[in-house]
PDB file of C-alpha atoms in Angstrom:
ATOM      1  CA  MET A1347      23.578 -22.589 -10.339  1.00  0.00           C
ATOM      2  CA  THR A1348      22.014 -25.530 -11.848  1.00  0.00           C
ATOM      3  CA  LYS A1349      18.656 -27.388 -10.713  1.00  0.00           C
ATOM      4  CA  SER A1350      20.856 -29.987  -8.739  1.00  0.00           C
ATOM      5  CA  GLU A1351      22.830 -27.169  -6.934  1.00  0.00           C
ATOM      6  CA  LEU A1352      19.496 -25.637  -6.122  1.00  0.00           C
ATOM      7  CA  ILE A1353      18.318 -28.912  -4.571  1.00  0.00           C
ATOM      8  CA  ASP A1354      21.387 -29.197  -2.406  1.00  0.00           C
ATOM      9  CA  ALA A1355      21.175 -25.730  -1.291  1.00  0.00           C
ATOM     10  CA  LEU A1356      17.518 -26.083  -0.366  1.00  0.00           C
ATOM     11  CA  ALA A1357      18.311 -29.380   1.467  1.00  0.00           C
ATOM     12  CA  ARG A1358      21.165 -27.637   3.507  1.00  0.00           C
ATOM     13  CA  ARG A1359      19.145 -24.637   4.287  1.00  0.00           C
ATOM     14  CA  THR A1360      15.871 -26.216   5.332  1.00  0.00           C
ATOM     15  CA  LYS A1361      17.508 -29.330   6.785  1.00  0.00           C
ATOM     16  CA  ILE A1362      15.458 -31.796   4.771  1.00  0.00           C
ATOM     17  CA  THR A1363      16.672 -34.727   2.775  1.00  0.00           C
ATOM     18  CA  LYS A1364      18.180 -34.225  -0.603  1.00  0.00           C
ATOM     19  CA  SER A1365      15.391 -36.535  -2.056  1.00  0.00           C
ATOM     20  CA  ARG A1366      12.698 -34.396  -0.359  1.00  0.00           C
ATOM     21  CA  ALA A1367      14.360 -31.320  -1.652  1.00  0.00           C
ATOM     22  CA  GLU A1368      14.412 -32.736  -5.117  1.00  0.00           C
ATOM     23  CA  ARG A1369      10.666 -33.477  -4.899  1.00  0.00           C
ATOM     24  CA  VAL A1370      10.013 -30.007  -3.914  1.00  0.00           C
ATOM     25  CA  VAL A1371      12.197 -28.302  -6.589  1.00  0.00           C
ATOM     26  CA  ASN A1372      10.664 -30.644  -9.268  1.00  0.00           C
ATOM     27  CA  SER A1373       7.035 -29.869  -8.069  1.00  0.00           C
ATOM     28  CA  VAL A1374       7.550 -26.236  -8.054  1.00  0.00           C
ATOM     29  CA  PHE A1375       8.667 -26.058 -11.580  1.00  0.00           C
ATOM     30  CA  GLU A1376       6.182 -28.602 -12.750  1.00  0.00           C
ATOM     31  CA  ALA A1377       3.349 -26.651 -11.228  1.00  0.00           C
ATOM     32  CA  MET A1378       4.666 -23.560 -12.959  1.00  0.00           C
ATOM     33  CA  THR A1379       4.921 -25.421 -16.278  1.00  0.00           C
ATOM     34  CA  THR A1380       1.434 -26.769 -16.047  1.00  0.00           C
ATOM     35  CA  ALA A1381       0.100 -23.180 -15.172  1.00  0.00           C
ATOM     36  CA  LEU A1382       1.959 -21.706 -18.170  1.00  0.00           C
ATOM     37  CA  SER A1383       0.818 -24.545 -20.497  1.00  0.00           C
ATOM     38  CA  GLN A1384      -2.746 -23.707 -19.666  1.00  0.00           C
ATOM     39  CA  GLY A1385      -2.155 -20.210 -20.496  1.00  0.00           C
ATOM     40  CA  ASP A1386      -2.252 -19.155 -16.847  1.00  0.00           C
ATOM     41  CA  GLY A1387       0.028 -16.521 -15.563  1.00  0.00           C
ATOM     42  CA  ILE A1388       2.092 -16.926 -12.464  1.00  0.00           C
ATOM     43  CA  GLU A1389       2.943 -14.280  -9.931  1.00  0.00           C
ATOM     44  CA  ILE A1390       5.684 -14.709  -7.335  1.00  0.00           C
ATOM     45  CA  ARG A1391       5.807 -11.559  -5.075  1.00  0.00           C
ATOM     46  CA  GLY A1392       9.367 -10.314  -4.640  1.00  0.00           C
ATOM     47  CA  PHE A1393      10.642 -12.487  -7.381  1.00  0.00           C
ATOM     48  CA  GLY A1394       8.669 -11.808 -10.696  1.00  0.00           C
ATOM     49  CA  SER A1395       5.708 -12.747 -12.928  1.00  0.00           C
ATOM     50  CA  PHE A1396       5.375 -15.017 -15.845  1.00  0.00           C
ATOM     51  CA  SER A1397       2.733 -14.434 -18.500  1.00  0.00           C
ATOM     52  CA  VAL A1398       2.016 -16.393 -21.678  1.00  0.00           C
ATOM     53  CA  ARG A1399       2.248 -14.284 -25.101  1.00  0.00           C
ATOM     54  CA  ASP A1400       0.798 -15.161 -28.351  1.00  0.00           C
ATOM     55  CA  TYR A1401       2.993 -14.610 -31.323  1.00  0.00           C
ATOM     56  CA  LYS A1402       1.565 -14.518 -34.864  1.00  0.00           C
ATOM     57  CA  PRO A1403       2.893 -16.565 -37.721  1.00  0.00           C
ATOM     58  CA  TYR A1404       5.547 -14.732 -39.800  1.00  0.00           C
ATOM     59  CA  LYS A1405       7.951 -15.389 -42.618  1.00  0.00           C
ATOM     60  CA  GLY A1406      11.273 -15.266 -41.218  1.00  0.00           C
ATOM     61  CA  ARG A1407      14.815 -16.089 -42.508  1.00  0.00           C
ATOM     62  CA  ASN A1408      17.500 -18.462 -41.385  1.00  0.00           C
ATOM     63  CA  PRO A1409      20.125 -15.826 -40.394  1.00  0.00           C
ATOM     64  CA  ARG A1410      23.047 -18.098 -41.384  1.00  0.00           C
ATOM     65  CA  THR A1411      21.753 -19.054 -45.037  1.00  0.00           C
ATOM     66  CA  GLY A1412      19.299 -16.410 -45.758  1.00  0.00           C
ATOM     67  CA  THR A1413      16.684 -18.974 -46.755  1.00  0.00           C
ATOM     68  CA  ALA A1414      13.194 -17.962 -46.041  1.00  0.00           C
ATOM     69  CA  VAL A1415      11.388 -20.027 -43.500  1.00  0.00           C
ATOM     70  CA  ALA A1416       7.700 -19.933 -42.311  1.00  0.00           C
ATOM     71  CA  VAL A1417       7.558 -19.504 -38.531  1.00  0.00           C
ATOM     72  CA  ALA A1418       4.356 -20.862 -37.194  1.00  0.00           C
ATOM     73  CA  GLU A1419       2.134 -19.040 -34.625  1.00  0.00           C
ATOM     74  CA  LYS A1420       3.326 -19.906 -31.074  1.00  0.00           C
ATOM     75  CA  ARG A1421       2.816 -19.060 -27.391  1.00  0.00           C
ATOM     76  CA  LEU A1422       5.877 -18.194 -25.363  1.00  0.00           C
ATOM     77  CA  PRO A1423       6.349 -17.610 -21.685  1.00  0.00           C
ATOM     78  CA  PHE A1424       7.354 -14.073 -20.743  1.00  0.00           C
ATOM     79  CA  PHE A1425       9.142 -13.269 -17.506  1.00  0.00           C
ATOM     80  CA  LYS A1426       8.941  -9.863 -16.100  1.00  0.00           C
ATOM     81  CA  VAL A1427      11.234  -9.359 -13.026  1.00  0.00           C
ATOM     82  CA  GLY A1428       9.728  -8.109  -9.822  1.00  0.00           C
ATOM     83  CA  LYS A1429      10.863  -4.771  -8.417  1.00  0.00           C
ATOM     84  CA  GLU A1430      12.576  -6.231  -5.373  1.00  0.00           C
ATOM     85  CA  LEU A1431      14.663  -8.710  -7.448  1.00  0.00           C
ATOM     86  CA  LYS A1432      15.239  -6.119 -10.173  1.00  0.00           C
ATOM     87  CA  ASP A1433      16.861  -3.854  -7.650  1.00  0.00           C
ATOM     88  CA  LEU A1434      18.974  -6.630  -6.042  1.00  0.00           C
ATOM     89  CA  VAL A1435      20.279  -7.728  -9.294  1.00  0.00           C
ATOM     90  CA  ASN A1436      21.146  -4.107 -10.306  1.00  0.00           C
ATOM     91  CA  GLN A1437      22.882  -3.420  -7.015  1.00  0.00           C
ATOM     92  CA  GLY A1438      24.588  -6.685  -6.838  1.00  0.00           C
ATOM     93  CA  GLY A1439      28.220  -5.311  -7.182  1.00  0.00           C
ATOM     94  CA  PRO A1440      30.081  -3.157  -9.655  1.00  0.00           C
ATOM     95  CA  PRO A1441      28.838  -3.234 -13.113  1.00  0.00           C
ATOM     96  CA  PHE A1442      30.813  -5.739 -15.073  1.00  0.00           C
ATOM     97  CA  ALA A1443      31.858  -5.334 -18.670  1.00  0.00           C
ATOM     98  CA  ALA A1444      28.756  -5.081 -20.977  1.00  0.00           C
ATOM     99  CA  ASP A1445      28.284  -8.102 -23.124  1.00  0.00           C
ATOM    100  CA  ASP A1446      26.695  -7.367 -26.508  1.00  0.00           C
ATOM    101  CA  GLU A1447      25.515 -10.843 -27.044  1.00  0.00           C
ATOM    102  CA  ASP A1448      21.835 -11.113 -28.175  1.00  0.00           C
ATOM    103  CA  GLU A1449      21.651  -7.246 -27.661  1.00  0.00           C
ATOM    104  CA  ASP A1450      18.307  -7.168 -29.444  1.00  0.00           C
ATOM    105  CA  ASP A1451      16.337  -9.450 -27.306  1.00  0.00           C
ATOM    106  CA  ASP A1452      15.735  -7.517 -24.180  1.00  0.00           C
ATOM    107  CA  GLU A1453      15.527  -3.854 -25.309  1.00  0.00           C
ATOM    108  CA  ASP A1454      11.908  -3.540 -24.013  1.00  0.00           C
ATOM    109  CA  GLU A1455      12.134  -5.621 -20.825  1.00  0.00           C
ATOM    110  CA  ASP A1456      12.429  -2.710 -18.262  1.00  0.00           C
ATOM    111  CA  ASP A1457       9.334  -0.661 -19.298  1.00  0.00           C
ATOM    112  CA  ASP A1458       6.344  -0.934 -17.072  1.00  0.00           C
ATOM    113  CA  ARG A1459       3.642  -2.268 -19.295  1.00  0.00           C
TER     114      ARG A1459
ATOM    115  CA  MET B 903      -1.011 -18.938 -10.181  1.00  0.00           C
ATOM    116  CA  THR B 904       0.307 -17.476  -7.112  1.00  0.00           C
ATOM    117  CA  LYS B 905       2.973 -18.556  -4.618  1.00  0.00           C
ATOM    118  CA  SER B 906       0.262 -19.812  -2.157  1.00  0.00           C
ATOM    119  CA  GLU B 907      -1.075 -22.091  -4.964  1.00  0.00           C
ATOM    120  CA  ILE B 908       2.380 -23.518  -5.503  1.00  0.00           C
ATOM    121  CA  ILE B 909       2.621 -23.954  -1.667  1.00  0.00           C
ATOM    122  CA  ASP B 910      -0.675 -25.762  -1.626  1.00  0.00           C
ATOM    123  CA  GLY B 911       0.600 -28.108  -4.380  1.00  0.00           C
ATOM    124  CA  ILE B 912       3.798 -28.991  -2.434  1.00  0.00           C
ATOM    125  CA  TYR B 913       1.672 -29.647   0.693  1.00  0.00           C
ATOM    126  CA  GLU B 914      -0.593 -32.061  -1.192  1.00  0.00           C
ATOM    127  CA  GLN B 915       2.089 -33.648  -3.509  1.00  0.00           C
ATOM    128  CA  VAL B 916       5.277 -33.968  -1.598  1.00  0.00           C
ATOM    129  CA  GLY B 917       3.654 -34.972   1.752  1.00  0.00           C
ATOM    130  CA  GLY B 918       5.277 -34.902   5.180  1.00  0.00           C
ATOM    131  CA  PHE B 919       5.119 -31.141   5.520  1.00  0.00           C
ATOM    132  CA  SER B 920       2.838 -29.054   7.585  1.00  0.00           C
ATOM    133  CA  LYS B 921       1.241 -26.137   5.722  1.00  0.00           C
ATOM    134  CA  ARG B 922       3.762 -23.872   7.429  1.00  0.00           C
ATOM    135  CA  GLU B 923       6.758 -26.075   6.468  1.00  0.00           C
ATOM    136  CA  ALA B 924       5.424 -26.234   2.876  1.00  0.00           C
ATOM    137  CA  ALA B 925       5.305 -22.554   2.932  1.00  0.00           C
ATOM    138  CA  GLN B 926       8.840 -22.248   4.223  1.00  0.00           C
ATOM    139  CA  VAL B 927      10.533 -24.539   1.742  1.00  0.00           C
ATOM    140  CA  VAL B 928       8.835 -22.858  -1.174  1.00  0.00           C
ATOM    141  CA  GLU B 929       9.869 -19.430   0.164  1.00  0.00           C
ATOM    142  CA  THR B 930      13.422 -20.801   0.631  1.00  0.00           C
ATOM    143  CA  VAL B 931      13.605 -21.997  -3.062  1.00  0.00           C
ATOM    144  CA  PHE B 932      12.811 -18.427  -4.390  1.00  0.00           C
ATOM    145  CA  ASP B 933      15.018 -16.866  -1.747  1.00  0.00           C
ATOM    146  CA  LEU B 934      17.945 -19.014  -2.842  1.00  0.00           C
ATOM    147  CA  MET B 935      17.284 -18.034  -6.372  1.00  0.00           C
ATOM    148  CA  LYS B 936      17.240 -14.496  -5.467  1.00  0.00           C
ATOM    149  CA  ASP B 937      20.577 -14.666  -3.654  1.00  0.00           C
ATOM    150  CA  VAL B 938      22.369 -16.314  -6.612  1.00  0.00           C
ATOM    151  CA  LEU B 939      20.871 -13.833  -9.040  1.00  0.00           C
ATOM    152  CA  ALA B 940      21.789 -10.961  -6.840  1.00  0.00           C
ATOM    153  CA  ASP B 941      25.416 -12.077  -7.146  1.00  0.00           C
ATOM    154  CA  GLY B 942      25.239 -11.980 -10.843  1.00  0.00           C
ATOM    155  CA  GLU B 943      25.213 -15.714 -11.266  1.00  0.00           C
ATOM    156  CA  LYS B 944      22.935 -17.243 -13.720  1.00  0.00           C
ATOM    157  CA  ILE B 945      20.563 -20.277 -12.809  1.00  0.00           C
ATOM    158  CA  LYS B 946      19.873 -23.223 -15.115  1.00  0.00           C
ATOM    159  CA  ILE B 947      16.697 -25.176 -14.502  1.00  0.00           C
ATOM    160  CA  SER B 948      16.806 -27.895 -17.022  1.00  0.00           C
ATOM    161  CA  GLY B 949      13.403 -28.440 -18.581  1.00  0.00           C
ATOM    162  CA  PHE B 950      12.220 -24.877 -17.402  1.00  0.00           C
ATOM    163  CA  GLY B 951      14.730 -22.426 -18.494  1.00  0.00           C
ATOM    164  CA  ASN B 952      17.646 -20.209 -17.712  1.00  0.00           C
ATOM    165  CA  PHE B 953      17.711 -16.934 -15.608  1.00  0.00           C
ATOM    166  CA  VAL B 954      20.605 -14.862 -16.709  1.00  0.00           C
ATOM    167  CA  VAL B 955      22.022 -11.593 -15.420  1.00  0.00           C
ATOM    168  CA  ARG B 956      23.228  -9.443 -18.209  1.00  0.00           C
ATOM    169  CA  ALA B 957      25.260  -6.110 -18.144  1.00  0.00           C
ATOM    170  CA  LYS B 958      23.833  -3.310 -20.150  1.00  0.00           C
ATOM    171  CA  ARG B 959      25.988  -0.513 -21.168  1.00  0.00           C
ATOM    172  CA  GLY B 960      24.894   3.154 -20.367  1.00  0.00           C
ATOM    173  CA  ARG B 961      23.429   4.764 -23.307  1.00  0.00           C
ATOM    174  CA  ILE B 962      21.762   7.924 -24.347  1.00  0.00           C
ATOM    175  CA  GLY B 963      17.959   7.268 -24.518  1.00  0.00           C
ATOM    176  CA  ARG B 964      14.976   9.492 -24.958  1.00  0.00           C
ATOM    177  CA  ASN B 965      11.906  10.479 -22.885  1.00  0.00           C
ATOM    178  CA  PRO B 966       9.218   9.157 -25.267  1.00  0.00           C
ATOM    179  CA  ARG B 967       6.967  11.968 -24.369  1.00  0.00           C
ATOM    180  CA  THR B 968       9.079  14.933 -24.701  1.00  0.00           C
ATOM    181  CA  ASN B 969      11.607  13.394 -26.973  1.00  0.00           C
ATOM    182  CA  ALA B 970      14.421  14.946 -24.770  1.00  0.00           C
ATOM    183  CA  PRO B 971      17.603  13.042 -24.656  1.00  0.00           C
ATOM    184  CA  MET B 972      18.271  11.427 -21.243  1.00  0.00           C
ATOM    185  CA  PRO B 973      21.298   9.350 -20.166  1.00  0.00           C
ATOM    186  CA  ILE B 974      20.438   5.790 -19.128  1.00  0.00           C
ATOM    187  CA  SER B 975      23.184   4.426 -16.860  1.00  0.00           C
ATOM    188  CA  ALA B 976      24.936   1.030 -17.094  1.00  0.00           C
ATOM    189  CA  ARG B 977      22.934  -1.556 -15.313  1.00  0.00           C
ATOM    190  CA  ARG B 978      22.383  -5.199 -14.922  1.00  0.00           C
ATOM    191  CA  VAL B 979      19.094  -6.774 -15.793  1.00  0.00           C
ATOM    192  CA  LEU B 980      17.583 -10.152 -15.446  1.00  0.00           C
ATOM    193  CA  THR B 981      16.405 -12.071 -18.310  1.00  0.00           C
ATOM    194  CA  PHE B 982      14.554 -15.466 -18.677  1.00  0.00           C
ATOM    195  CA  ARG B 983      15.033 -17.848 -21.557  1.00  0.00           C
ATOM    196  CA  PRO B 984      12.554 -20.558 -21.579  1.00  0.00           C
ATOM    197  CA  SER B 985      13.943 -24.053 -22.382  1.00  0.00           C
ATOM    198  CA  PRO B 986      12.769 -25.845 -25.495  1.00  0.00           C
ATOM    199  CA  LYS B 987      10.869 -28.146 -23.342  1.00  0.00           C
ATOM    200  CA  LEU B 988       8.902 -25.462 -21.637  1.00  0.00           C
ATOM    201  CA  LYS B 989       8.121 -23.889 -25.150  1.00  0.00           C
ATOM    202  CA  GLU B 990       6.864 -27.366 -26.297  1.00  0.00           C
ATOM    203  CA  ALA B 991       4.572 -27.654 -23.115  1.00  0.00           C
ATOM    204  CA  LEU B 992       2.957 -24.285 -24.364  1.00  0.00           C
ATOM    205  CA  ASN B 993       2.649 -25.454 -27.904  1.00  0.00           C
ATOM    206  CA  PRO B 994       1.684 -29.041 -28.101  1.00  0.00           C
ATOM    207  CA  GLY B 995       2.953 -30.733 -31.315  1.00  0.00           C
ATOM    208  CA  ALA B 996       5.600 -28.116 -32.027  1.00  0.00           C
ATOM    209  CA  THR B 997       9.336 -28.771 -31.621  1.00  0.00           C
ATOM    210  CA  PHE B 998      11.697 -26.097 -30.467  1.00  0.00           C
ATOM    211  CA  ASP B 999      15.478 -25.959 -30.917  1.00  0.00           C
ATOM    212  CA  ALA B1000      17.940 -24.924 -28.092  1.00  0.00           C
ATOM    213  CA  ARG B1001      19.294 -22.167 -30.082  1.00  0.00           C
ATOM    214  CA  GLU B1002      16.342 -20.678 -31.460  1.00  0.00           C
ATOM    215  CA  GLU B1003      15.168 -17.072 -30.558  1.00  0.00           C
ATOM    216  CA  GLY B1004      13.592 -16.954 -27.130  1.00  0.00           C
TER     217      GLY B1004
END
């Protein structure tokens, strides 16, 4: 689903015009972006929460060429799925074939820190 | 920020909604997203990020306290990959590339 499909679905389900649905969807994500940019976390009950994590600078490597690159310190949003949505996603049908793409980036996401 | 603050923002910025209607449309936005993700479909919000359902194979894990081996069954998990634009909003002056680690 893309943002424009979400807008269409919102217009249909709530019987508002597409242009109003578009303003709603844009305002929701703009508000969330503003909160995160101010370092503020977001909690959407039943869906999940977003927090901002600070990452220290480090020396990394371009995985393709092996060249050393300096990675500056940065702040990144981190999403933790809420219990209700986590269960919905996991029960959402038979497990499909596991994909191993980017296997390393979510190893720690289901612990309860 | 909580959902009720998002609702207040919609009420003030979009206009034409009662508080109750503003609450209803915002709830519906998240309900629609939940339905789609429950079906295993991904959601791409340009300028914000992608919510992606991924299948994890079952594996043998360990109880970190006792170190006893413990099977972890195959499951589906939801991950969020922030868009470069969102990363830039959090890091003024920096630029992020679409394929960079999330």
